[in-house]
Coordinates of C-alpha atoms (C1' of nucleotides) in Angstrom, one line a residue:
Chain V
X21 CA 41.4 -60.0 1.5
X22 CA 40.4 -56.7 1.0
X23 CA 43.1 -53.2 1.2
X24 CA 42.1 -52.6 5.1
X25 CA 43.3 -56.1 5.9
X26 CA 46.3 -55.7 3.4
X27 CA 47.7 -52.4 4.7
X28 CA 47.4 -54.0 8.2
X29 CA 49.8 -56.5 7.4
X30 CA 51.8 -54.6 5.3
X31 CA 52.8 -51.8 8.3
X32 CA 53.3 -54.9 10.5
X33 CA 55.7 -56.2 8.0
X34 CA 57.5 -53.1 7.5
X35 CA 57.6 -52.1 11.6
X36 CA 59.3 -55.6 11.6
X37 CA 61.8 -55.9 9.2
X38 CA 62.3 -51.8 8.4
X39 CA 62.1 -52.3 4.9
X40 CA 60.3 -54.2 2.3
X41 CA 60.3 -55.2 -1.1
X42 CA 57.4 -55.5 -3.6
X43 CA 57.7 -58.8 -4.8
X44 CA 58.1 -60.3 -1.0
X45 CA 54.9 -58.7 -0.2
X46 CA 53.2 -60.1 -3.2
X47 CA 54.5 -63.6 -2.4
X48 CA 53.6 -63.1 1.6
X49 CA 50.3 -61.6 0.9
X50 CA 49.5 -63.8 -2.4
X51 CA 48.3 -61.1 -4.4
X52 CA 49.8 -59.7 -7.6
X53 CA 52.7 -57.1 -7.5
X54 CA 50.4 -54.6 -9.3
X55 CA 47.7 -54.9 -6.3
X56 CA 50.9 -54.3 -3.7
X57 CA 52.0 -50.9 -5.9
X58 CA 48.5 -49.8 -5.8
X59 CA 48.3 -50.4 -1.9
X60 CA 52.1 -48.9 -1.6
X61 CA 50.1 -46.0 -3.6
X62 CA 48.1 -44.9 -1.0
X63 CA 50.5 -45.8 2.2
X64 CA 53.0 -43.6 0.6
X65 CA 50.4 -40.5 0.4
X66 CA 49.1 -41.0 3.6
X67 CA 53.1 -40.8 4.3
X68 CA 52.9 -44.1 6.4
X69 CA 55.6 -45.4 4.5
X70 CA 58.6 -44.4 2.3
X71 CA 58.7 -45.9 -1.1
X72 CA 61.9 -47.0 -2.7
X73 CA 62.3 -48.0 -6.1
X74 CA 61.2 -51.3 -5.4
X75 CA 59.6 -51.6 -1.7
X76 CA 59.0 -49.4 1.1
X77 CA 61.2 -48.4 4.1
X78 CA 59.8 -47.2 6.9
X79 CA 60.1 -42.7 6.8
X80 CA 62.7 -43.0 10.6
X81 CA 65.0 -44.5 8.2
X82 CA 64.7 -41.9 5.6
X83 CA 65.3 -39.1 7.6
X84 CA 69.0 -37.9 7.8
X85 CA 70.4 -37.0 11.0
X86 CA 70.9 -33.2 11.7
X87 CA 74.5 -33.3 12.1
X88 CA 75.0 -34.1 8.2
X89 CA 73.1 -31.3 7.2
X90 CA 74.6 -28.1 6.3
X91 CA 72.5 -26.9 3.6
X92 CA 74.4 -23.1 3.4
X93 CA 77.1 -24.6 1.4
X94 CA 74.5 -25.5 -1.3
X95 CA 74.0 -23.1 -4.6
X96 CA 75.7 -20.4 -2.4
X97 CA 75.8 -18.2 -5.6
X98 CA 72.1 -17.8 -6.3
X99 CA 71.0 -17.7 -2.6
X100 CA 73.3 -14.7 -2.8
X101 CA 71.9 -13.2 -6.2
X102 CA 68.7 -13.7 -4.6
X103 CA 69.7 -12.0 -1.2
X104 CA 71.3 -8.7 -3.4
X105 CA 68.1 -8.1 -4.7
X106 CA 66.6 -8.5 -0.9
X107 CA 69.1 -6.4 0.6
X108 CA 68.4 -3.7 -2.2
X109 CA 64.7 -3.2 -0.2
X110 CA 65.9 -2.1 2.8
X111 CA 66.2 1.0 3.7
X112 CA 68.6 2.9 6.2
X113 CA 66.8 2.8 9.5
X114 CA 64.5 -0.1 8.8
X115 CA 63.6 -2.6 11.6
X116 CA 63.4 -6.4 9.9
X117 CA 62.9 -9.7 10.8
X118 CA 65.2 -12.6 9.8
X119 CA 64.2 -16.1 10.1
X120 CA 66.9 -19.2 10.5
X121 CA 67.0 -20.3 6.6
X122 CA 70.2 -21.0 5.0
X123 CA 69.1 -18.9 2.1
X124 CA 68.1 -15.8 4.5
X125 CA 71.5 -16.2 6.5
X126 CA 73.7 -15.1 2.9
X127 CA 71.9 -11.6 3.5
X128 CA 74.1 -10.9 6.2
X129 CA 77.2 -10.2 4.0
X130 CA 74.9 -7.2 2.2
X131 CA 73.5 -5.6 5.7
X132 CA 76.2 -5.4 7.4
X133 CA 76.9 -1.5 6.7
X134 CA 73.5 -0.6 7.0
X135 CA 72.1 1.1 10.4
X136 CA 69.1 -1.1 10.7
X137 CA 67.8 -3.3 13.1
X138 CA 67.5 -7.1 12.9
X139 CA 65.6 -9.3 14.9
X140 CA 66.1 -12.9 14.2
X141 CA 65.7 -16.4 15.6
X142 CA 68.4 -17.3 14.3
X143 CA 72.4 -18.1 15.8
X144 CA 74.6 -18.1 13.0
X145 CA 73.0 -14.7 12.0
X146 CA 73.9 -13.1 15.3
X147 CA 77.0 -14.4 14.8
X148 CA 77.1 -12.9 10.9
X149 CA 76.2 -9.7 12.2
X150 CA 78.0 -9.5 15.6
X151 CA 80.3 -6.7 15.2
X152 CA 78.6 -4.8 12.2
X153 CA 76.7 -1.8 12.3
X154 CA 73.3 -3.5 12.5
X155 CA 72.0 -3.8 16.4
X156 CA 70.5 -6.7 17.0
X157 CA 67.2 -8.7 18.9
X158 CA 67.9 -11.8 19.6
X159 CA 64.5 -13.8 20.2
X160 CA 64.5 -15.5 23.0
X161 CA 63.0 -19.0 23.8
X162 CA 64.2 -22.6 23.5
X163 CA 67.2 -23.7 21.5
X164 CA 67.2 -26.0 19.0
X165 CA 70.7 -27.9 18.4
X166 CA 70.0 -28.9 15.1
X167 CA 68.9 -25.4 13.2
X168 CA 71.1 -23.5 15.5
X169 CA 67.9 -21.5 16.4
X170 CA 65.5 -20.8 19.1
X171 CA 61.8 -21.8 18.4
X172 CA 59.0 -22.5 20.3
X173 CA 55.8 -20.4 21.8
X174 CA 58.0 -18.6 23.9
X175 CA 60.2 -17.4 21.0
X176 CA 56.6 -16.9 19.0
X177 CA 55.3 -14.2 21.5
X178 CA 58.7 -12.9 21.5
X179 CA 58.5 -11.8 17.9
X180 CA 54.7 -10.8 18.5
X181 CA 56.0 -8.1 21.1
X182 CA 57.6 -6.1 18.2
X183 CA 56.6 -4.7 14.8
X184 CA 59.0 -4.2 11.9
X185 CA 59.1 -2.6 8.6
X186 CA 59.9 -6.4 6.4
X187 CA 60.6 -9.7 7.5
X188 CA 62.7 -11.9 5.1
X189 CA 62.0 -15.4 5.5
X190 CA 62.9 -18.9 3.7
X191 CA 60.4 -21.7 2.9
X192 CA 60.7 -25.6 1.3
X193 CA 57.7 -25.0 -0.9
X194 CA 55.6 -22.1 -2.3
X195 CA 52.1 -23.0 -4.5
X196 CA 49.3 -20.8 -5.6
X197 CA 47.1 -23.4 -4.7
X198 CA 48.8 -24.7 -1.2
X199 CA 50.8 -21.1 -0.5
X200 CA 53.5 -21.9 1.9
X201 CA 54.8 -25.2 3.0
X202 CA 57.9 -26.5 5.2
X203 CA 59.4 -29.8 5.6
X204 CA 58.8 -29.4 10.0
X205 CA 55.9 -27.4 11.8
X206 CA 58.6 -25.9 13.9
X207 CA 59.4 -23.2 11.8
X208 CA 56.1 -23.1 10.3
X209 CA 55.2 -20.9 14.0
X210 CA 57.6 -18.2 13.8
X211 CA 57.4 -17.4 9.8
X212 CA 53.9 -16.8 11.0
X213 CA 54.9 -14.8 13.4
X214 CA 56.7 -12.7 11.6
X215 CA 54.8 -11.9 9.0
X216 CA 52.0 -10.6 11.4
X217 CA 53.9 -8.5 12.8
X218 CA 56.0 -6.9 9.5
X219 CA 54.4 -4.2 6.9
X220 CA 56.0 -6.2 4.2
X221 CA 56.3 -10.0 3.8
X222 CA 59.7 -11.5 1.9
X223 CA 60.2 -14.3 0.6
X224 CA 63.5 -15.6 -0.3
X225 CA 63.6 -18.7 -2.2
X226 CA 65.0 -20.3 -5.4
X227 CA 63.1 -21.6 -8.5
X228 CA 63.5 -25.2 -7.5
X229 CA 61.2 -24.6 -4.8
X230 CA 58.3 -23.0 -6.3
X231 CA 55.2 -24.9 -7.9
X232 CA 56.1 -27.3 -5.1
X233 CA 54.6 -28.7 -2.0
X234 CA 56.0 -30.0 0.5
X235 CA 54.6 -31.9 3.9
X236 CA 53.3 -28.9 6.2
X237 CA 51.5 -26.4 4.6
X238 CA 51.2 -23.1 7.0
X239 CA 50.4 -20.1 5.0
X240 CA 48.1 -19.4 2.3
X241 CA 50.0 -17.4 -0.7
X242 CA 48.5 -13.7 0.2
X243 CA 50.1 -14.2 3.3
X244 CA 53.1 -13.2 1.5
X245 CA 53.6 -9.6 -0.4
X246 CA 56.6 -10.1 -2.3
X247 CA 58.9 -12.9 -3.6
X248 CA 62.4 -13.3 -4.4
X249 CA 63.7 -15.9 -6.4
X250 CA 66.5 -16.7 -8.9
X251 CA 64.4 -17.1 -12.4
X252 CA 61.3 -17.1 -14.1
X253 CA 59.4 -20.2 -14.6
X254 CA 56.1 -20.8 -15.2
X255 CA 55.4 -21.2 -11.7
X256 CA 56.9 -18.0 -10.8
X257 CA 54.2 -16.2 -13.4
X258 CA 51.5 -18.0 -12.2
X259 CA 52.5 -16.4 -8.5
X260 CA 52.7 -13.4 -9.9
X261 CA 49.7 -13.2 -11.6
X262 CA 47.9 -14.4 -8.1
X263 CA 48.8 -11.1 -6.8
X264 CA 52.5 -11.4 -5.4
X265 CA 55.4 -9.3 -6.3
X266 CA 57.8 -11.1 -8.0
X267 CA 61.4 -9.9 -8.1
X268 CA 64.3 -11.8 -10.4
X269 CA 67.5 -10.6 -11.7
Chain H
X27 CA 69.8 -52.0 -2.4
X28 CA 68.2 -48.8 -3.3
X29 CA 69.9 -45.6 -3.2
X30 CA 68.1 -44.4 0.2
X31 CA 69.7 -47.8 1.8
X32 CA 73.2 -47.0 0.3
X33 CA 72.6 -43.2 1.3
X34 CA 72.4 -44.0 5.2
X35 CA 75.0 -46.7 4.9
X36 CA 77.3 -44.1 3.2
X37 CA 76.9 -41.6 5.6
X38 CA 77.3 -43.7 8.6
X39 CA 80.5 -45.0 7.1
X40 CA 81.4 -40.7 6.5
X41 CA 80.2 -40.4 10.3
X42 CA 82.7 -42.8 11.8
X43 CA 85.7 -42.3 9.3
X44 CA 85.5 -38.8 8.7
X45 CA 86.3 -39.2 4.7
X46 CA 85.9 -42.1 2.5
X47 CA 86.8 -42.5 -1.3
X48 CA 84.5 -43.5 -3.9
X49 CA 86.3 -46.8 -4.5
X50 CA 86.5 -47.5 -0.9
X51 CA 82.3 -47.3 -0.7
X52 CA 82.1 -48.9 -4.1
X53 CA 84.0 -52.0 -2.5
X54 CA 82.2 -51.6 0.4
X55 CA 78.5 -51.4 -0.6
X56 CA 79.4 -54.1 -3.9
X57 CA 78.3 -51.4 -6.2
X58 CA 79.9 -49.7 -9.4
X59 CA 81.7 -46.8 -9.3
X60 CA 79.8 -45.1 -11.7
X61 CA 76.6 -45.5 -9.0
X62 CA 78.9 -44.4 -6.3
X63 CA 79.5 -41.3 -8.0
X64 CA 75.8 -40.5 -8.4
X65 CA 75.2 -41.1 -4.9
X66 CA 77.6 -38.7 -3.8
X67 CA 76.3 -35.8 -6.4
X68 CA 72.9 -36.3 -5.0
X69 CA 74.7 -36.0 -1.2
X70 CA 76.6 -32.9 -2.4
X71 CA 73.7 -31.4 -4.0
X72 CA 71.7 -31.9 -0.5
X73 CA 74.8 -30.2 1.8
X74 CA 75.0 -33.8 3.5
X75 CA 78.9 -34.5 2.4
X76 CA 81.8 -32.3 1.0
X77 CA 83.0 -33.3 -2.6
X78 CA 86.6 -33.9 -3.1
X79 CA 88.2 -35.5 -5.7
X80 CA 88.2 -39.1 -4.9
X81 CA 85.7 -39.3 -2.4
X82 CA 84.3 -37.4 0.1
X83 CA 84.6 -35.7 3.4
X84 CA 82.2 -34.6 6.8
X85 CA 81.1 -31.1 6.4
X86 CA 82.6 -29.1 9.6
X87 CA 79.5 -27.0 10.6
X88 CA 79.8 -26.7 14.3
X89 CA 82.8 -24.4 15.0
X90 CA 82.5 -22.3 17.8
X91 CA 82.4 -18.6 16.7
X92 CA 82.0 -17.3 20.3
X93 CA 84.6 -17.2 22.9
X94 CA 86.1 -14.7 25.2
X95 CA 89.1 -13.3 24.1
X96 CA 90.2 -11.6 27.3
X97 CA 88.9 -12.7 30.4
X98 CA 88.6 -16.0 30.2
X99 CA 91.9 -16.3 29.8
X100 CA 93.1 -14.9 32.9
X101 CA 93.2 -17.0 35.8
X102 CA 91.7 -20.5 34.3
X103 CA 93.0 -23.3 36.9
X104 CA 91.1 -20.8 39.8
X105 CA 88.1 -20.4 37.9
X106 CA 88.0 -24.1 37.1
X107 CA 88.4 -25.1 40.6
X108 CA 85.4 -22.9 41.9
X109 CA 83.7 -23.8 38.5
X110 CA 84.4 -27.5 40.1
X111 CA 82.5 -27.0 43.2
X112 CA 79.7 -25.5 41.3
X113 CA 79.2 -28.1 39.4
X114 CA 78.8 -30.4 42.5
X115 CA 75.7 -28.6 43.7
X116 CA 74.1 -28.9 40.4
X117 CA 71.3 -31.8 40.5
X118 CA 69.9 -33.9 37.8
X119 CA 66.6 -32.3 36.4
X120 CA 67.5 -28.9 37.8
X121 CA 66.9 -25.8 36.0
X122 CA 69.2 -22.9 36.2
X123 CA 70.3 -19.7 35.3
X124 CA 73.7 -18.7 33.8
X125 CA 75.1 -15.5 33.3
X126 CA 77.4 -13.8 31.1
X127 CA 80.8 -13.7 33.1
X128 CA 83.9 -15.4 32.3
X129 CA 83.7 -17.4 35.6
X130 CA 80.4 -18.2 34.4
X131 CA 81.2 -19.7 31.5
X132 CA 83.9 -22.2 32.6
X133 CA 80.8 -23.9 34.5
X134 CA 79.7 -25.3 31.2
X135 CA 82.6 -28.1 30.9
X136 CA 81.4 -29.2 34.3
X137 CA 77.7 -29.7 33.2
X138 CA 77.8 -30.6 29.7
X139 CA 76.7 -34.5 30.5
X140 CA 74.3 -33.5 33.4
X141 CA 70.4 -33.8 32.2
X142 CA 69.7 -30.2 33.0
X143 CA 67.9 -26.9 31.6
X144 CA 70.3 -24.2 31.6
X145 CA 68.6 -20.5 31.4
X146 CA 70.9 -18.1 29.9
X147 CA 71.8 -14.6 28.5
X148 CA 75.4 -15.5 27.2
X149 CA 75.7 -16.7 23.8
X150 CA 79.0 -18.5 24.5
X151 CA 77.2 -20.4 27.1
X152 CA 74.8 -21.2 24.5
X153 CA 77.6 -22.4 22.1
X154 CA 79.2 -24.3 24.3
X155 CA 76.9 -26.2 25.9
X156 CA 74.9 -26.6 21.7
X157 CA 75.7 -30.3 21.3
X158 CA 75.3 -31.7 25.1
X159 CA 72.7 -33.3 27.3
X160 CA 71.7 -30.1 28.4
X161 CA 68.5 -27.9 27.1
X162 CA 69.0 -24.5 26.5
X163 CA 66.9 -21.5 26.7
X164 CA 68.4 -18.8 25.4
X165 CA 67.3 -14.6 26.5
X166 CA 65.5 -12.8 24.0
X167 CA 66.4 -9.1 23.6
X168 CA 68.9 -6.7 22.3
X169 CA 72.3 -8.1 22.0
X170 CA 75.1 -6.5 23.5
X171 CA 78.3 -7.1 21.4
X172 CA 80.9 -6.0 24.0
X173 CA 79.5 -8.8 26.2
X174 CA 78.3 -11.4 23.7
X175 CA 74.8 -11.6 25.7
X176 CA 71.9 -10.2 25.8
X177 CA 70.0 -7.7 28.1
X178 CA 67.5 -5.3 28.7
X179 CA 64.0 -4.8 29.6
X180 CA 63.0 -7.1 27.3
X181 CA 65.3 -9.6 28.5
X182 CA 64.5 -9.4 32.1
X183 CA 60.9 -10.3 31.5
X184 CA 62.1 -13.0 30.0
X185 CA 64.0 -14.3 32.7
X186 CA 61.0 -13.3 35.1
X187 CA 58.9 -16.1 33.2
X188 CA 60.9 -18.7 34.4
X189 CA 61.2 -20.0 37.9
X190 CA 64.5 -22.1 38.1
X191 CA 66.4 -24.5 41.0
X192 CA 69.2 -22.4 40.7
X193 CA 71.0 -19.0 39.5
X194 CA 74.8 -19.1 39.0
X195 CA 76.5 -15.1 38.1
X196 CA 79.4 -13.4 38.5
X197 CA 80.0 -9.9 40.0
X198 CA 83.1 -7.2 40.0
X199 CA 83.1 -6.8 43.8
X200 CA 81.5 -8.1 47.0
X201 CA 81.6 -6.6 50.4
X202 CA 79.1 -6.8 54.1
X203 CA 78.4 -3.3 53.6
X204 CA 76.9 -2.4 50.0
X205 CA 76.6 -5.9 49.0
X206 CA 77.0 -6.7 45.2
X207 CA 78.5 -4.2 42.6
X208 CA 79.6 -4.4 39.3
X209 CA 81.3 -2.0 36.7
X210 CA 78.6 -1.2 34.8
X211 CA 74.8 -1.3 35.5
X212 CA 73.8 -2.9 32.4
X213 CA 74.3 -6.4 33.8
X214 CA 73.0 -5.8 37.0
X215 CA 69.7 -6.0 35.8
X216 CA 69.9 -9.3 34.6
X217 CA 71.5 -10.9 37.7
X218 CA 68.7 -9.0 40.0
X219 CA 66.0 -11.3 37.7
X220 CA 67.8 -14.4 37.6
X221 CA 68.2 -13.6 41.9
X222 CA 64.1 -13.2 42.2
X223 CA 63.0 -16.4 39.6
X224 CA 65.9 -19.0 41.9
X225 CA 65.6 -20.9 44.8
X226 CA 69.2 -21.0 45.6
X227 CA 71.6 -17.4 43.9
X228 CA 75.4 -18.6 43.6
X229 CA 78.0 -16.6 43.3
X230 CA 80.8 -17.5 41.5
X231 CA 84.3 -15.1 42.3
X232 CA 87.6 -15.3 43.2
X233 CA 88.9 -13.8 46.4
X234 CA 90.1 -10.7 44.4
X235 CA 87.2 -9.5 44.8
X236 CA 85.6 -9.9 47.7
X237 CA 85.3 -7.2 49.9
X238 CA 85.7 -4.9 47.4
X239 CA 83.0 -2.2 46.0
X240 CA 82.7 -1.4 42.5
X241 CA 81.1 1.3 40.5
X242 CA 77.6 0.3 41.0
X243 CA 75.9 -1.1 43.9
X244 CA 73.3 -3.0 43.3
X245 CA 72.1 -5.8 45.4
X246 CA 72.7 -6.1 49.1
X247 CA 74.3 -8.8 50.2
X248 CA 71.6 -11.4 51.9
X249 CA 70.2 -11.6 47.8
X250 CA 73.2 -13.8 47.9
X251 CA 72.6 -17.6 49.2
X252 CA 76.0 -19.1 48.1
X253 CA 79.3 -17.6 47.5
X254 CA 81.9 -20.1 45.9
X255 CA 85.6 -18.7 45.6
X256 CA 89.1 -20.1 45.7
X257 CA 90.6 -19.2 48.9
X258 CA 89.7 -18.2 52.7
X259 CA 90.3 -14.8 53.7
X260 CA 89.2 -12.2 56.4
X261 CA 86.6 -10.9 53.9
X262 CA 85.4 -13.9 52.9
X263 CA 84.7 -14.9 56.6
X264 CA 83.0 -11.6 57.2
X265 CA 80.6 -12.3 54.6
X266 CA 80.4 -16.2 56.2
X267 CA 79.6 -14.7 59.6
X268 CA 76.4 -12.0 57.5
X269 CA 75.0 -15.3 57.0
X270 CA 76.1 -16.4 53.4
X271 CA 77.2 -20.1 53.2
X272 CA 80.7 -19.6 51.9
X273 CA 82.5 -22.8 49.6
X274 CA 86.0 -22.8 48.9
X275 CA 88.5 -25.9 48.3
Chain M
dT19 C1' 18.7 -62.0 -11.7
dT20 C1' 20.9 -58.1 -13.7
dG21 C1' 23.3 -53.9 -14.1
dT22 C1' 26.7 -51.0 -12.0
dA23 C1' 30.8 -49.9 -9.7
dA24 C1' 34.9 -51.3 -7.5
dT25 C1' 38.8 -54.3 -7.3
dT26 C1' 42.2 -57.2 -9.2
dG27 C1' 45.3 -59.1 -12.7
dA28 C1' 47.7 -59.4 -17.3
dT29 C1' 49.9 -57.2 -21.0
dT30 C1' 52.2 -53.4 -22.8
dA31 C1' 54.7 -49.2 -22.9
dT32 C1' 57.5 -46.0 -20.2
dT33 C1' 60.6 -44.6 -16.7
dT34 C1' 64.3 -45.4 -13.6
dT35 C1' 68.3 -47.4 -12.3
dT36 C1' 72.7 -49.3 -13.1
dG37 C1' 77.0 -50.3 -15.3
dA38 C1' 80.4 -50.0 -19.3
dA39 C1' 83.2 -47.4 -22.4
dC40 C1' 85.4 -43.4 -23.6
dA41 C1' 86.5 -38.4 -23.7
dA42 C1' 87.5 -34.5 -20.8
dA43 C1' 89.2 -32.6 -16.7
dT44 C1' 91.9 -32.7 -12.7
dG45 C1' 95.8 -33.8 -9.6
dT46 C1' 100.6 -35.5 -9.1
dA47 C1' 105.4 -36.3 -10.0
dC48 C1' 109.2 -35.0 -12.2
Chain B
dG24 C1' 106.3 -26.2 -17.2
dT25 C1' 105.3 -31.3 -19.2
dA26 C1' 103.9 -36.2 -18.8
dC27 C1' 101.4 -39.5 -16.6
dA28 C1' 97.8 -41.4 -13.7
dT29 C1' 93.6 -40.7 -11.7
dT30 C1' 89.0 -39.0 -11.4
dT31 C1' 85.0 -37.4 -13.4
dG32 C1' 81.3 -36.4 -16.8
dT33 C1' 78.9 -38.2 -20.8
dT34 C1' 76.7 -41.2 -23.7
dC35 C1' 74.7 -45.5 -24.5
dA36 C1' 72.7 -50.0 -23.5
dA37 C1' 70.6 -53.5 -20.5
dA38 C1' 67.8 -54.7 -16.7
dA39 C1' 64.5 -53.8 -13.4
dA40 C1' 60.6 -51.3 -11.7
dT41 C1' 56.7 -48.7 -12.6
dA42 C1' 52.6 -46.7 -15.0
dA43 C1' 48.9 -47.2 -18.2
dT44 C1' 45.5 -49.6 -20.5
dC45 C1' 42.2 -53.0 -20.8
dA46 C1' 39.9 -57.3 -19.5
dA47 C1' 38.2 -60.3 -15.8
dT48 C1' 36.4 -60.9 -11.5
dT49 C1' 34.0 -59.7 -7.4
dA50 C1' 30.7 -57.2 -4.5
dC51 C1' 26.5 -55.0 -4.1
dA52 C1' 22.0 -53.0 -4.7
dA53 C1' 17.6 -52.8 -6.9

DNA sequence: TTGTAATTGATTATTTTTGAACAAATGTAC
DNA sequence: GTACATTTGTTCAAAAATAATCAATTACAA
């Protein structure tokens, strides 16, 4: 019985029952539970399965519904240290793109008063910004429920059509080996986007994302020109010395 | 059972309930307290449940922060009725444009189960119809806040990249001679696109308006296919005998 | 055969998870 | 406001799962 055969039965296992447990597969397969770990090793980085302290689960099961998530409630007082120090870049007359992140939408509050121009993906921004003295482009394209925003190759071409002075964007992970790297390819195409087509490249994220990589990697880190975050780490150096401006308070 | 197990259970149990105390899920999921408690830190920390003290409660994240304040008001049970009709000629599959107007808009209660694409410009369309069957595409472009939808050049390019079953818009008067008018000519721009791109144009008004002219004349009448409107009258049989297929009920 | 590398299993730390006990904080009733 | 009950955070210990190390087995090629 060799690992091909193994991890065979092992997804077939898992597709029936949803979840399984290390010492099941053991006894089913008749191996040792150190062989099954090793083979739940390499499932789990392929990401064909989800490991649990334990067993496996298949990922569907892992993934939490859109309707529970509402990450702008979450560490609302860095993301809005962070976004002071962002807002602090603009300048009057500015044209800048603003992507659907929960971190990016707490820069509303700051730009409100400002005569700029925002163009943004992103609904609950519109909304933020509605009746303020920014003027606002709404890209166009197909909604998505979930992030309350429009994505798609529509919206991507959209953005391409104009040219802005800074884009401020959010991410799930930032490396100096992997550069930038999102939980979804949705957003992955119109952070692109929008950094080809702005002088200036922000990124708005806190420390607990730096250092870290996370399933789609999109960018390379000198896509980026200059970073926000909440503290210093080691991580934060290390992107600094690669070359990125790195802005803390 | 591993804390991704007791996290979906947990928040199906939040889903159907709406709040849930920590010794109610400890009971429920034969688990400590204690472990309860950890769960829900982790859930907190992730913006998937709102902490109170005893348990836990569904984050509210989809409030509706568009909605016309004036208009829409005026004149409901009329605009319903010829929203009614509207919706009747709607097929499954169809795609079709939506405009900004406060007639407009009551369409969406009509059409929220169909399995439709709806193209529009009016961000409380958009809001209103976020969590149905049907797929949005939202205009890109400059927003206009008066209006809470977007137009412009941009905008109508948008709309001209689209060919769709049908086109449902409002108008400020109607008459044989100088066809369609409105108030102002920044929406007329918009409904002249989402005319060219539709098999069939609707329009949606009350009798109010027909035969009248308004400030800007922009579309002569035979751009029209359909008008739907609440009651019979000599100008609404002038515009029958032009040619228009005229609904009321 | 024989040597080499890969795979597997056993033993042993190490980490993670869980629950209990207790102190601190919070909410409620009066 | 105070007193009381409840909830929560903290610390510690036990149990389970995992990782690390090393030995045994197997596969394979020269």
């Amino acid at each position: 019985m060799n690992f091909q055969k193994r991890k065979n039965i092992i997804l077939n296992i898992l597709e029936e029952r949803g979840e399984v447990t290390v010492k099941e597969l053991a006894d089913e397969l008749a191996i040792s539970e150190i062989t099954v770990r090793r083979d739940l090793t390499v499932l789990t980085a392929d990401g064909l399965v989800y490991r649990t302290h334990g067993g496996i689960m298949k990922v569907e099961l892992t993934k939490t519904p859109f309707h529970f998530a509402n990450k702008a409630a979450i560490n609302v007082e860095e993301k809005d240290n962070i976004c002071r120090l962002a807002a602090k870049e603009i300048q009057e007359g500015d044209i800048i793109f603003m992507d659907c992140g929960s971190t990016v939408f707490r820069l509303c509050q700051f730009i409100r008063n400002k005569k700029i121009h925002v163009i943004t993906n992103s609904l609950p921004v519109v909304y933020e910004l509605m009746n303020s003295s920014v003027k606002i482009n709404l890209v166009g394209g197909e909604i998505d429920p979930e992030r309350q925003a429009v994505h798609g190759r529509i919206a991507e071409e959209h953005i391409g059509r104009y040219k802005a002075d800074r884009a401020f964007i959010g991410v799930d992970g930032i490396s100096v080996k992997n550069g930038l790297s999102a939980f979804s390819e949705i957003e992955a195409g119109i952070t692109l986007a929008m950094f080809a087509n702005s002088a200036i490249s922000y990124l708005l994220c806190d420390a607990s994302k730096v250092g870290k990589d996370k399933y789609f990697q999109f960018a390379p880190l000198n896509a980026l020109d200059v970073m926000i975050t909440n503290k210093k780490t080691d991580d934060t150096e290390e992107i600094e010395k690669a070359g990125i401006r790195v802005l803390t308070f």
